[in-house]
Coordinates of C-alpha atoms in Angstrom, one line a residue:
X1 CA 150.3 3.5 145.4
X2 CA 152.3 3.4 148.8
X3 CA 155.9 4.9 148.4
X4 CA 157.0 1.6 149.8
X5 CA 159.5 -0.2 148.1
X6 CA 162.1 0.7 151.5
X7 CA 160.6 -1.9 154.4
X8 CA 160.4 -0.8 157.7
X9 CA 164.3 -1.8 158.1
X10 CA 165.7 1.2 156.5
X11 CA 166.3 3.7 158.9
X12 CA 167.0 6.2 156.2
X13 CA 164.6 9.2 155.5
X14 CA 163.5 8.5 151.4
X15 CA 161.7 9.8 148.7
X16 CA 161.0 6.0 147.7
X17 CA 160.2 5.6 144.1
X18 CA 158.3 8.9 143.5
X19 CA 161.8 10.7 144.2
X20 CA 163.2 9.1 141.0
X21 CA 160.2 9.4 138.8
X22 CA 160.4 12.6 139.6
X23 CA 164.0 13.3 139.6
X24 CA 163.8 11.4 135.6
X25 CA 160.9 13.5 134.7
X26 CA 162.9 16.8 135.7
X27 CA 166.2 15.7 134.1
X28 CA 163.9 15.1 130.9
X29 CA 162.3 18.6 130.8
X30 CA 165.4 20.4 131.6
X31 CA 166.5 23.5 133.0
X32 CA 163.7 24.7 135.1
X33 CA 161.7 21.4 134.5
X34 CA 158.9 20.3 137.5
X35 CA 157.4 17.7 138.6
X36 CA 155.2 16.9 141.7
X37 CA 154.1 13.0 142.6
X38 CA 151.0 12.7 145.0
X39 CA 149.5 10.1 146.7
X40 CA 146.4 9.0 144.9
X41 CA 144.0 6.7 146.4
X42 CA 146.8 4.6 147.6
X43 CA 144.7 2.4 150.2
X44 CA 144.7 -1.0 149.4
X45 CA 147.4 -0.8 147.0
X46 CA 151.2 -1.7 148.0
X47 CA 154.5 -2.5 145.9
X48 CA 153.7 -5.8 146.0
X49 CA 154.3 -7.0 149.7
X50 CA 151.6 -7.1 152.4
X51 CA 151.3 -4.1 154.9
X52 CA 150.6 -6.1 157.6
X53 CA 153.6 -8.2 157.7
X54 CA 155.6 -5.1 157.3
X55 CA 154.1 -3.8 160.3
X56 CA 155.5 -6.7 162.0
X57 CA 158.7 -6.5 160.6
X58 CA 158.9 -9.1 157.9
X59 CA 160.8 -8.1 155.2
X60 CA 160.4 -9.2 151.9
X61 CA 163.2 -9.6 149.2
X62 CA 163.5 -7.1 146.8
X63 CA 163.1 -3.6 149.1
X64 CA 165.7 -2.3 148.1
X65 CA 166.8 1.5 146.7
X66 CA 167.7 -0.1 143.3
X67 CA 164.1 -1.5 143.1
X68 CA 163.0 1.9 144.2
X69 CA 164.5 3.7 141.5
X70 CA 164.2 0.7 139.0
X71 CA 160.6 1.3 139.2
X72 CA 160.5 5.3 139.8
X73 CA 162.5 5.3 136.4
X74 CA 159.7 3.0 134.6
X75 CA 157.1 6.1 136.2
X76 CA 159.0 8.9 134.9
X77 CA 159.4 7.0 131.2
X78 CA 156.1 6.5 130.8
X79 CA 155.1 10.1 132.0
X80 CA 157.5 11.8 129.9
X81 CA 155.7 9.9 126.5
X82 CA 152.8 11.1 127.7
X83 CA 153.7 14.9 127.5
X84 CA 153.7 15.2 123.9
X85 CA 150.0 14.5 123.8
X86 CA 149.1 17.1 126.5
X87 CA 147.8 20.4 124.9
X88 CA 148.8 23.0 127.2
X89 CA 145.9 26.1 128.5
X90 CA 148.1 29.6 129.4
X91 CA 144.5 30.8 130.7
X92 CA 143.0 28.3 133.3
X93 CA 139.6 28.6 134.6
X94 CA 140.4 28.1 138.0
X95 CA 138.4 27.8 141.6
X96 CA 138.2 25.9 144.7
X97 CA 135.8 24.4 147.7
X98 CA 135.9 23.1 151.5
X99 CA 133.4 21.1 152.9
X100 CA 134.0 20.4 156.5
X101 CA 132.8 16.8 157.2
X102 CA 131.8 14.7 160.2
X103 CA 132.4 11.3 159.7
X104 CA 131.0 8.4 161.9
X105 CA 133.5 6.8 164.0
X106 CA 133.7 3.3 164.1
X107 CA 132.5 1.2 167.1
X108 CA 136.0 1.1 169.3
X109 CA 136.3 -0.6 173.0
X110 CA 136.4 2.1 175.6
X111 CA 139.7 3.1 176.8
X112 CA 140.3 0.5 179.8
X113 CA 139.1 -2.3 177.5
X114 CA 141.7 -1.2 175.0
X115 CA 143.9 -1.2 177.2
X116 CA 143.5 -4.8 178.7
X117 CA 143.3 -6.7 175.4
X118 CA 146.5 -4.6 174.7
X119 CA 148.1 -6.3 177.8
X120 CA 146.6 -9.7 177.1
X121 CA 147.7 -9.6 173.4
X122 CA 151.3 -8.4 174.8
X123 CA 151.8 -11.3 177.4
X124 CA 150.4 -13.9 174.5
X125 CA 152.9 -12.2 172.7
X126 CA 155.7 -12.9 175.0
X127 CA 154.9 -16.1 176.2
X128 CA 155.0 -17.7 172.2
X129 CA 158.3 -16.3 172.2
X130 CA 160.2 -18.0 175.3
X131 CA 158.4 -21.0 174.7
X132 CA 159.9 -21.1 171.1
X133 CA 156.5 -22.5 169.6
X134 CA 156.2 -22.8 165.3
X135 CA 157.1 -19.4 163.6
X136 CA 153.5 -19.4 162.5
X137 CA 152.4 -18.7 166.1
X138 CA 155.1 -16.3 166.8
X139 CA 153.5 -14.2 163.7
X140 CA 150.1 -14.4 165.0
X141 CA 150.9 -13.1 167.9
X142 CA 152.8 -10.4 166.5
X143 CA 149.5 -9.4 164.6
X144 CA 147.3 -9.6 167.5
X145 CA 149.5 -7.0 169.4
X146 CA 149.8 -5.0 166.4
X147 CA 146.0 -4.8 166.4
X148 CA 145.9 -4.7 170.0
X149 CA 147.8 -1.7 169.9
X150 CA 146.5 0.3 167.1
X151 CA 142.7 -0.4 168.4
X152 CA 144.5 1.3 172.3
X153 CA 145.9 4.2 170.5
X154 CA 142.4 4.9 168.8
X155 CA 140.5 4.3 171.4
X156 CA 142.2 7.1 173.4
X157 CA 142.7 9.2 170.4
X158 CA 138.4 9.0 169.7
X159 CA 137.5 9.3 173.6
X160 CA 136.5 12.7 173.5
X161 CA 135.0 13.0 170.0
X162 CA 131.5 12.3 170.4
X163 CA 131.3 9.3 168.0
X164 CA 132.7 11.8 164.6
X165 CA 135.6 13.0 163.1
X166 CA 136.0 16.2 161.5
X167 CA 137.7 16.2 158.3
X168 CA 138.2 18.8 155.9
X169 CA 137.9 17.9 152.0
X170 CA 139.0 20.1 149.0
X171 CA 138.2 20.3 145.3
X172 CA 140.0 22.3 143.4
X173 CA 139.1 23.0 139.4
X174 CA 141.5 24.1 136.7
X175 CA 139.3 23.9 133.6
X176 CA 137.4 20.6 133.0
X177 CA 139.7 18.7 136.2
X178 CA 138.9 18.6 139.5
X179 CA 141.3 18.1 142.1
X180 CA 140.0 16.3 144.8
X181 CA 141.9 16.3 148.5
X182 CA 141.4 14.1 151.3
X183 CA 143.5 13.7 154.5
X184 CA 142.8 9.6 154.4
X185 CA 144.4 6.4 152.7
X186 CA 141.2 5.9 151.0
X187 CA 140.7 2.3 149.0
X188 CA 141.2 2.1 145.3
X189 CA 137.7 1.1 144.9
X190 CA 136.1 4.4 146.4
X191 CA 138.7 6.2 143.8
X192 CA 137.3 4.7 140.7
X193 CA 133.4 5.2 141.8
X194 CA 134.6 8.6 142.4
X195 CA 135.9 9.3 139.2
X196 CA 133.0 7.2 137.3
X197 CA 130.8 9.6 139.0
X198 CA 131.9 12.5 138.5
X199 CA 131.3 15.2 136.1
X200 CA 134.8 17.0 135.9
X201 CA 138.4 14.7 134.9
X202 CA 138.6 13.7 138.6
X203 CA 142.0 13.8 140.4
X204 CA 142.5 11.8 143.8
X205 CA 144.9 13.7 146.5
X206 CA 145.6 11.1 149.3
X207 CA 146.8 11.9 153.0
X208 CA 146.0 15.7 152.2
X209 CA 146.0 18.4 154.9
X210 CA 146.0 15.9 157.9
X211 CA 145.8 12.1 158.1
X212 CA 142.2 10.3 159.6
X213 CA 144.1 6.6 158.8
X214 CA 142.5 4.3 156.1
X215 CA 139.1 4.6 154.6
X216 CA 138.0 0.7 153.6
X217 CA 134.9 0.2 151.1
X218 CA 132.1 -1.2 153.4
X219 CA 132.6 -4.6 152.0
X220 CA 136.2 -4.4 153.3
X221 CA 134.8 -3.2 156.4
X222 CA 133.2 -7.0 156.6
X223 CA 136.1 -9.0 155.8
X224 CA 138.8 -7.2 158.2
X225 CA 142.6 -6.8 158.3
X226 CA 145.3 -4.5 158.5
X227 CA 144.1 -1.3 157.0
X228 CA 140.5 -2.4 158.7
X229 CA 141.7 -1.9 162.2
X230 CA 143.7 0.9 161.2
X231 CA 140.2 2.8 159.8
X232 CA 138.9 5.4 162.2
X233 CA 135.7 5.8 160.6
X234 CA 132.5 3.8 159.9
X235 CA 131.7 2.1 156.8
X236 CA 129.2 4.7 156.0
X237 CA 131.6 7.0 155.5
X238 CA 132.3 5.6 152.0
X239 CA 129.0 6.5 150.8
X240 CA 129.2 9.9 153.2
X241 CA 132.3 11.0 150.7
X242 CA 130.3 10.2 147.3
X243 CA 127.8 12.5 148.6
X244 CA 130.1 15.3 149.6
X245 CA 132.0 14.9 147.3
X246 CA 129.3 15.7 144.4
X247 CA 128.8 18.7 146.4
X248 CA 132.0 20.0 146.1
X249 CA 132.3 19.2 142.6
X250 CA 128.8 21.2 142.3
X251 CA 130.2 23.9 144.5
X252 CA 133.0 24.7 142.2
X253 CA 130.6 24.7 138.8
X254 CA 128.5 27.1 139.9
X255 CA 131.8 29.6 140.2
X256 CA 131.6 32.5 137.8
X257 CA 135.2 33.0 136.4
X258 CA 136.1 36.4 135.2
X259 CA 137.6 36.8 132.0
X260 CA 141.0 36.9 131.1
X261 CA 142.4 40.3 131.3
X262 CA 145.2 41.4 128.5
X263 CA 148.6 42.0 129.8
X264 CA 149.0 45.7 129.8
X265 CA 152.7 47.3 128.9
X266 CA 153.7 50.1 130.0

């Protein structure tokens, strides 16, 4: 889930809610207690307010730091009862995998077409609001500059890629879960196929060793919006990831793991 119960109004830097789930769940394990929140495939799923008119600076009621750690709390309650039934392994079998990947961009404007719609949705923009037209028009606006600008930036961001992006992905195994790292805000939807898929207790790392922006399902890709325009990659790419990511999870199988040595005393 997005760490976004704080709107784009608060000027403070935050943990969000994850800081008090974790802060509860350490207080609950005590002295030399640990916890560690990461994002999972946090995509398409918010704290219940629309990412879109965030962006634009519509704040909803309720974003506030006692909603934060009202619902951080409710995290680290339900994680602590969950401990009890967690048998613990002092001897993991443990190993890891990279694949480097090249995902398809998506089809972008070139740079000085960018560019103008960004001016054209900028003027619009500025012309609803000194003519003082309905509110509804003053937040269309708003979105089509937000778009506007976020299709400029990638446009000169891509230029010089040659139509992929490299990305980096990471399993990592300890025992029968796998750990799976990607530098994206992948959709929930990918998540779950993941895990159905997979052979290992499958683990979902968001926004891990870089940020590529969102990765939509393809049938997202169709219907648009916010975390649409602000994908980099084709809608292939969903079914690209499936792929490698079977690979990694046969990658880190076919590691021979050593046995455990005893401790030796001197």
């Amino acid at each position: 889930c997005h760490p976004t119960v704080l709107g784009s109004n608060n000027l403070l830097a935050t943990g969000d809610f994850p800081y008090f789930a974790v802060d509860h769940v350490e207080k609950e394990i005590g002295e030399g207690g640990f916890a560690m929140f990461v994002n999972g495939t946090q995509g398409n799923i918010s704290m219940g307010h629309s990412s879109e008119l965030s962006a634009i600076g519509v704040i909803t009621p309720g974003r506030t730091f006692e909603h934060a750690e009202e619902l951080g709390k409710k995290l680290g309650m339900a994680t602590i009862s969950a401990l009890d039934s967690i048998v613990p392994n002092d001897s993991p079998r443990i190993g890891s995998a990279i694949a480097n990947v090249r995902f398809p961009l998506k089809t972008l404007p070139d740079v000085q077409a960018a560019g103008q719609a960004l001016k054209a949705a900028e003027e619009e923009l500025a012309a609803v609001a000194t003519d003082g037209l309905p509110i509804e028009s003053l937040m269309s606006a708003k979105s089509k500059r937000l778009y506007a600008s976020i299709t400029d930036f990638y446009a000169r961001e891509t230029a010089s890629l040659n139509g992929n992006l490299h990305v980096e992905l990471q399993a990592v195994r300890i025992d029968n879960a796998l750990f799976l790292a990607i530098p994206a805000e992948v959709f929930v939807e990918i998540g779950l196929e993941l895990k159905r898929r997979a052979k290992f207790q499958t683990y979902i790392i968001g926004i891990a060793n870089g940020y590529i922006g969102y990765l939509p399902t393809k049938a997202a890709h169709s219907d648009g919006g916010y975390e649409v325009v602000s994908s980099k990659v084709a809608p292939e790419s969903e079914d690209m990831l499936y792929d490698e990511a079977a690979k990694l999870e046969a990658a880190v199988l076919e590691i021979e793991f050593e046995e455990p040595r005893a401790q030796v005393t001197n």
